[in-house]
mmCIF file of C-alpha atoms in Angstrom:
data_model
loop_
_atom_site.group_PDB
_atom_site.id
_atom_site.type_symbol
_atom_site.label_atom_id
_atom_site.label_comp_id
_atom_site.label_asym_id
_atom_site.label_seq_id
_atom_site.Cartn_x
_atom_site.Cartn_y
_atom_site.Cartn_z
ATOM 1 C CA UNK A 1 32.418 51.320 -16.166
ATOM 2 C CA UNK A 2 29.221 49.618 -17.321
ATOM 3 C CA UNK A 3 28.606 48.407 -13.761
ATOM 4 C CA UNK A 4 29.033 51.975 -12.497
ATOM 5 C CA UNK A 5 26.595 53.352 -15.067
ATOM 6 C CA UNK A 6 24.002 50.754 -14.080
ATOM 7 C CA UNK A 7 24.535 51.596 -10.403
ATOM 8 C CA UNK A 8 23.975 55.307 -11.037
ATOM 9 C CA UNK A 9 20.898 54.752 -13.170
ATOM 10 C CA UNK A 10 19.465 52.526 -10.458
ATOM 11 C CA UNK A 11 20.056 55.164 -7.798
ATOM 12 C CA UNK A 12 18.370 57.864 -9.858
ATOM 13 C CA UNK A 13 15.274 55.828 -10.661
ATOM 14 C CA UNK A 14 14.964 53.789 -7.482
ATOM 15 C CA UNK A 15 12.526 56.261 -5.917
ATOM 16 C CA UNK A 16 10.242 56.066 -8.951
ATOM 17 C CA UNK A 17 10.453 52.407 -9.945
ATOM 18 C CA UNK A 18 7.036 51.332 -11.244
ATOM 19 C CA UNK A 19 7.886 47.661 -11.673
ATOM 20 C CA UNK A 20 5.919 46.609 -8.580
ATOM 21 C CA UNK A 21 3.076 49.098 -9.050
ATOM 22 C CA UNK A 22 -0.384 48.332 -10.366
ATOM 23 C CA UNK A 23 -1.520 51.431 -12.214
ATOM 24 C CA UNK A 24 -4.489 52.403 -14.339
ATOM 25 C CA UNK A 25 -4.867 55.246 -16.864
ATOM 26 C CA UNK A 26 -6.897 58.124 -15.504
ATOM 27 C CA UNK A 27 -9.373 57.640 -18.374
ATOM 28 C CA UNK A 28 -10.243 54.176 -17.018
ATOM 29 C CA UNK A 29 -9.965 54.755 -13.282
ATOM 30 C CA UNK A 30 -13.113 54.749 -11.161
ATOM 31 C CA UNK A 31 -13.148 56.325 -7.711
ATOM 32 C CA UNK A 32 -13.739 53.669 -5.044
ATOM 33 C CA UNK A 33 -15.814 56.014 -2.854
ATOM 34 C CA UNK A 34 -17.354 59.471 -2.702
ATOM 35 C CA UNK A 35 -14.786 60.644 -0.142
ATOM 36 C CA UNK A 36 -12.972 62.820 -2.704
ATOM 37 C CA UNK A 37 -13.165 66.610 -3.085
ATOM 38 C CA UNK A 38 -12.333 66.277 -6.803
ATOM 39 C CA UNK A 39 -14.543 63.782 -8.634
ATOM 40 C CA UNK A 40 -13.247 61.462 -11.327
ATOM 41 C CA UNK A 41 -14.710 63.449 -14.233
ATOM 42 C CA UNK A 42 -12.998 66.605 -13.001
ATOM 43 C CA UNK A 43 -9.763 64.658 -12.543
ATOM 44 C CA UNK A 44 -9.958 63.518 -16.169
ATOM 45 C CA UNK A 45 -10.645 67.062 -17.353
ATOM 46 C CA UNK A 46 -7.656 68.371 -15.379
ATOM 47 C CA UNK A 47 -5.476 65.626 -16.834
ATOM 48 C CA UNK A 48 -6.553 66.547 -20.355
ATOM 49 C CA UNK A 49 -6.048 70.294 -19.949
ATOM 50 C CA UNK A 50 -2.787 70.165 -18.009
ATOM 51 C CA UNK A 51 -1.520 67.353 -20.236
ATOM 52 C CA UNK A 52 -2.187 69.390 -23.387
ATOM 53 C CA UNK A 53 -0.335 72.430 -22.028
ATOM 54 C CA UNK A 54 2.569 70.336 -20.750
ATOM 55 C CA UNK A 55 2.843 68.524 -24.082
ATOM 56 C CA UNK A 56 2.930 71.817 -25.985
ATOM 57 C CA UNK A 57 5.597 73.247 -23.670
ATOM 58 C CA UNK A 58 7.597 70.040 -23.971
ATOM 59 C CA UNK A 59 7.501 70.076 -27.784
ATOM 60 C CA UNK A 60 8.528 73.732 -27.798
ATOM 61 C CA UNK A 61 11.890 72.796 -26.276
ATOM 62 C CA UNK A 62 14.515 71.414 -28.616
ATOM 63 C CA UNK A 63 16.297 69.359 -25.948
ATOM 64 C CA UNK A 64 13.248 67.215 -25.070
ATOM 65 C CA UNK A 65 11.946 64.748 -27.636
ATOM 66 C CA UNK A 66 9.640 62.455 -25.651
ATOM 67 C CA UNK A 67 6.501 64.433 -24.854
ATOM 68 C CA UNK A 68 3.707 61.844 -24.863
ATOM 69 C CA UNK A 69 2.587 62.250 -21.245
ATOM 70 C CA UNK A 70 0.570 59.494 -19.568
ATOM 71 C CA UNK A 71 -1.261 60.158 -16.305
ATOM 72 C CA UNK A 72 -2.102 57.095 -14.241
ATOM 73 C CA UNK A 73 -3.353 56.126 -10.791
ATOM 74 C CA UNK A 74 -1.558 53.772 -8.406
ATOM 75 C CA UNK A 75 -4.220 51.245 -7.403
ATOM 76 C CA UNK A 76 -2.638 50.378 -4.057
ATOM 77 C CA UNK A 77 -5.173 51.604 -1.453
ATOM 78 C CA UNK A 78 -2.463 51.707 1.236
ATOM 79 C CA UNK A 79 0.008 53.862 -0.700
ATOM 80 C CA UNK A 80 0.590 57.219 1.052
ATOM 81 C CA UNK A 81 -0.273 60.535 -0.553
ATOM 82 C CA UNK A 82 2.233 61.025 -3.341
ATOM 83 C CA UNK A 83 2.600 62.040 -6.967
ATOM 84 C CA UNK A 84 5.741 61.556 -9.020
ATOM 85 C CA UNK A 85 7.085 61.548 -12.551
ATOM 86 C CA UNK A 86 9.015 58.695 -14.118
ATOM 87 C CA UNK A 87 9.664 57.153 -17.548
ATOM 88 C CA UNK A 88 8.117 54.053 -19.102
ATOM 89 C CA UNK A 89 9.916 51.375 -21.117
ATOM 90 C CA UNK A 90 9.694 53.560 -24.234
ATOM 91 C CA UNK A 91 11.240 56.518 -22.380
ATOM 92 C CA UNK A 92 7.944 58.379 -22.388
ATOM 93 C CA UNK A 93 6.900 60.431 -19.332
ATOM 94 C CA UNK A 94 4.456 58.972 -16.830
ATOM 95 C CA UNK A 95 2.878 60.913 -13.970
ATOM 96 C CA UNK A 96 1.606 58.687 -11.169
ATOM 97 C CA UNK A 97 -0.922 59.720 -8.518
ATOM 98 C CA UNK A 98 -1.726 57.574 -5.518
ATOM 99 C CA UNK A 99 -5.344 57.379 -4.454
ATOM 100 C CA UNK A 100 -4.429 59.077 -1.176
ATOM 101 C CA UNK A 101 -2.905 61.962 -3.132
ATOM 102 C CA UNK A 102 -6.077 62.514 -5.134
ATOM 103 C CA UNK A 103 -8.089 62.276 -1.940
ATOM 104 C CA UNK A 104 -5.887 64.815 -0.147
ATOM 105 C CA UNK A 105 -6.462 67.751 -2.506
ATOM 106 C CA UNK A 106 -9.303 70.128 -1.699
ATOM 107 C CA UNK A 107 -10.059 71.490 -5.164
ATOM 108 C CA UNK A 108 -9.253 71.286 -8.870
ATOM 109 C CA UNK A 109 -6.610 74.021 -8.626
ATOM 110 C CA UNK A 110 -4.552 72.013 -6.140
ATOM 111 C CA UNK A 111 -4.709 68.883 -8.262
ATOM 112 C CA UNK A 112 -3.805 70.843 -11.403
ATOM 113 C CA UNK A 113 -0.875 72.474 -9.614
ATOM 114 C CA UNK A 114 0.534 69.122 -8.493
ATOM 115 C CA UNK A 115 0.112 67.758 -12.012
ATOM 116 C CA UNK A 116 1.774 70.812 -13.543
ATOM 117 C CA UNK A 117 4.675 70.472 -11.109
ATOM 118 C CA UNK A 118 5.231 66.810 -11.967
ATOM 119 C CA UNK A 119 5.048 67.430 -15.716
ATOM 120 C CA UNK A 120 7.599 70.225 -15.290
ATOM 121 C CA UNK A 121 10.096 67.720 -13.882
ATOM 122 C CA UNK A 122 10.072 65.920 -17.222
ATOM 123 C CA UNK A 123 10.141 69.040 -19.395
ATOM 124 C CA UNK A 124 13.149 70.300 -17.421
ATOM 125 C CA UNK A 125 14.912 66.934 -17.897
ATOM 126 C CA UNK A 126 15.405 66.352 -14.190
ATOM 127 C CA UNK A 127 15.850 62.575 -14.423
ATOM 128 C CA UNK A 128 18.677 62.738 -17.019
ATOM 129 C CA UNK A 129 20.214 65.751 -15.279
ATOM 130 C CA UNK A 130 20.173 63.893 -11.978
ATOM 131 C CA UNK A 131 21.791 60.926 -13.696
ATOM 132 C CA UNK A 132 24.515 63.161 -15.128
ATOM 133 C CA UNK A 133 25.172 64.706 -11.717
ATOM 134 C CA UNK A 134 25.358 61.263 -10.158
ATOM 135 C CA UNK A 135 27.760 59.969 -12.789
ATOM 136 C CA UNK A 136 30.081 62.969 -12.501
ATOM 137 C CA UNK A 137 30.114 62.824 -8.705
ATOM 138 C CA UNK A 138 30.817 59.081 -8.742
ATOM 139 C CA UNK A 139 33.784 59.645 -11.033
ATOM 140 C CA UNK A 140 35.166 62.400 -8.786
ATOM 141 C CA UNK A 141 34.802 60.352 -5.604
ATOM 142 C CA UNK A 142 36.344 57.365 -7.335
ATOM 143 C CA UNK A 143 39.320 59.363 -8.559
ATOM 144 C CA UNK A 144 39.925 60.819 -5.093
ATOM 145 C CA UNK A 145 39.822 57.318 -3.630
ATOM 146 C CA UNK A 146 42.226 56.063 -6.292
ATOM 147 C CA UNK A 147 44.683 58.871 -5.544
ATOM 148 C CA UNK A 148 44.444 57.977 -1.848
ATOM 149 C CA UNK A 149 45.451 54.413 -2.694
ATOM 150 C CA UNK A 150 42.087 52.689 -2.212
ATOM 151 C CA UNK A 151 41.744 49.029 -3.116
ATOM 152 C CA UNK A 152 39.048 47.796 -5.518
ATOM 153 C CA UNK A 153 36.415 47.315 -2.815
ATOM 154 C CA UNK A 154 37.010 50.749 -1.279
ATOM 155 C CA UNK A 155 37.045 52.311 -4.741
ATOM 156 C CA UNK A 156 33.633 50.849 -5.492
ATOM 157 C CA UNK A 157 32.276 52.108 -2.165
ATOM 158 C CA UNK A 158 33.621 55.586 -2.922
ATOM 159 C CA UNK A 159 31.908 55.529 -6.309
ATOM 160 C CA UNK A 160 28.638 54.443 -4.698
ATOM 161 C CA UNK A 161 28.852 57.260 -2.168
ATOM 162 C CA UNK A 162 29.670 59.743 -4.912
ATOM 163 C CA UNK A 163 26.718 58.562 -6.976
ATOM 164 C CA UNK A 164 24.379 59.000 -4.004
ATOM 165 C CA UNK A 165 25.667 62.482 -3.216
ATOM 166 C CA UNK A 166 25.509 63.527 -6.864
ATOM 167 C CA UNK A 167 21.948 62.264 -7.197
ATOM 168 C CA UNK A 168 20.821 64.298 -4.176
ATOM 169 C CA UNK A 169 22.829 67.489 -4.211
ATOM 170 C CA UNK A 170 20.673 69.481 -6.666
ATOM 171 C CA UNK A 171 17.273 67.902 -6.072
ATOM 172 C CA UNK A 172 15.978 70.832 -4.004
ATOM 173 C CA UNK A 173 16.879 73.182 -6.853
ATOM 174 C CA UNK A 174 15.028 70.853 -9.212
ATOM 175 C CA UNK A 175 11.927 71.095 -7.026
ATOM 176 C CA UNK A 176 11.996 74.890 -7.161
ATOM 177 C CA UNK A 177 12.495 74.814 -10.937
ATOM 178 C CA UNK A 178 9.483 72.516 -11.236
ATOM 179 C CA UNK A 179 7.435 74.796 -8.971
ATOM 180 C CA UNK A 180 8.206 77.750 -11.234
ATOM 181 C CA UNK A 181 7.369 76.023 -14.518
ATOM 182 C CA UNK A 182 4.499 74.148 -12.877
ATOM 183 C CA UNK A 183 2.966 77.486 -11.897
ATOM 184 C CA UNK A 184 3.078 78.594 -15.532
ATOM 185 C CA UNK A 185 1.611 75.321 -16.805
ATOM 186 C CA UNK A 186 -1.179 75.434 -14.222
ATOM 187 C CA UNK A 187 -2.083 78.984 -15.248
ATOM 188 C CA UNK A 188 -2.009 78.215 -18.973
ATOM 189 C CA UNK A 189 -4.289 75.233 -18.381
ATOM 190 C CA UNK A 190 -6.898 77.549 -16.872
ATOM 191 C CA UNK A 191 -6.332 76.906 -13.173
ATOM 192 C CA UNK A 192 -5.153 79.186 -10.378
ATOM 193 C CA UNK A 193 -1.659 78.288 -9.101
ATOM 194 C CA UNK A 194 -2.111 80.581 -6.087
ATOM 195 C CA UNK A 195 -5.033 78.459 -4.950
ATOM 196 C CA UNK A 196 -3.142 75.336 -5.937
ATOM 197 C CA UNK A 197 -0.129 76.234 -3.812
ATOM 198 C CA UNK A 198 -2.290 76.317 -0.696
ATOM 199 C CA UNK A 199 -1.656 72.590 -0.639
ATOM 200 C CA UNK A 200 1.756 73.395 0.866
ATOM 201 C CA UNK A 201 0.031 74.697 4.000
ATOM 202 C CA UNK A 202 -1.311 71.217 4.773
ATOM 203 C CA UNK A 203 1.775 69.076 4.247
ATOM 204 C CA UNK A 204 4.729 68.630 6.631
ATOM 205 C CA UNK A 205 7.533 71.137 6.194
ATOM 206 C CA UNK A 206 10.768 69.283 5.343
ATOM 207 C CA UNK A 207 12.882 72.149 6.674
ATOM 208 C CA UNK A 208 16.276 72.992 5.221
ATOM 209 C CA UNK A 209 18.173 69.721 5.590
ATOM 210 C CA UNK A 210 21.490 69.018 3.893
ATOM 211 C CA UNK A 211 20.906 66.536 1.058
ATOM 212 C CA UNK A 212 17.169 66.673 1.731
ATOM 213 C CA UNK A 213 14.876 65.951 -1.183
ATOM 214 C CA UNK A 214 12.612 69.011 -0.911
ATOM 215 C CA UNK A 215 13.170 72.668 0.023
ATOM 216 C CA UNK A 216 11.229 74.347 2.849
ATOM 217 C CA UNK A 217 7.563 74.918 2.036
ATOM 218 C CA UNK A 218 7.916 78.685 2.536
ATOM 219 C CA UNK A 219 10.596 78.832 -0.142
ATOM 220 C CA UNK A 220 8.387 76.921 -2.552
ATOM 221 C CA UNK A 221 5.415 79.181 -1.877
ATOM 222 C CA UNK A 222 7.591 82.241 -2.536
ATOM 223 C CA UNK A 223 8.540 80.831 -5.950
ATOM 224 C CA UNK A 224 4.860 80.371 -6.779
ATOM 225 C CA UNK A 225 4.009 83.898 -5.598
ATOM 226 C CA UNK A 226 6.859 85.441 -7.574
ATOM 227 C CA UNK A 227 5.994 83.546 -10.760
ATOM 228 C CA UNK A 228 2.297 84.312 -10.361
ATOM 229 C CA UNK A 229 3.049 88.031 -10.058
ATOM 230 C CA UNK A 230 4.963 87.821 -13.323
ATOM 231 C CA UNK A 231 1.861 86.250 -14.872
ATOM 232 C CA UNK A 232 -0.308 89.083 -13.540
ATOM 233 C CA UNK A 233 -1.987 86.972 -10.864
ATOM 234 C CA UNK A 234 -2.627 88.479 -7.452
ATOM 235 C CA UNK A 235 -5.271 86.182 -5.957
#
């Protein structure tokens, strides 16, 4: 059972493993060139404002105890445009931006929206929820294999498959949840999520693939529009 738990935890965190990354806190990072639409001082201000709102929202929820957000930059100049949320060794939330990600945004609203989205993943407990889904699915697949008379090797393979399916099956829903709360966080931090969501127009559309990691861009934009209307935003 311990081996299975370690397998599941590894599957859930494999996409956000920071062990091989060289990162630097946003407060210390210096832009390597002027080829950025958002300068480093603005980036730090966004991090402070969005971080404060995210921390307050996190502390407001009784089921989340670790709310000390850190925002850092991946120093690898070849890393593709990406931002993601993970946990450090003390189980505190870390939001990581690659240099290409910072370079790809066109204004402060887009950067704030991405940051709000990533902080929402932590507040909504998506890593532990994904781990729970993976564990439950692994147990179900393993039990079905056992009933079918699988040997030890086949049983382990069934558990691995179940863990992978469980880790993926709700991730698109998680993205939409994070878009909704991220819209609220962005607005509360003083930025415009409607302008921020224009970033979706410039990134590839993942389509509606079974076990895909992200929902279609149009669906994500609709969530932002709907939530913004509820906040009284129209433009």
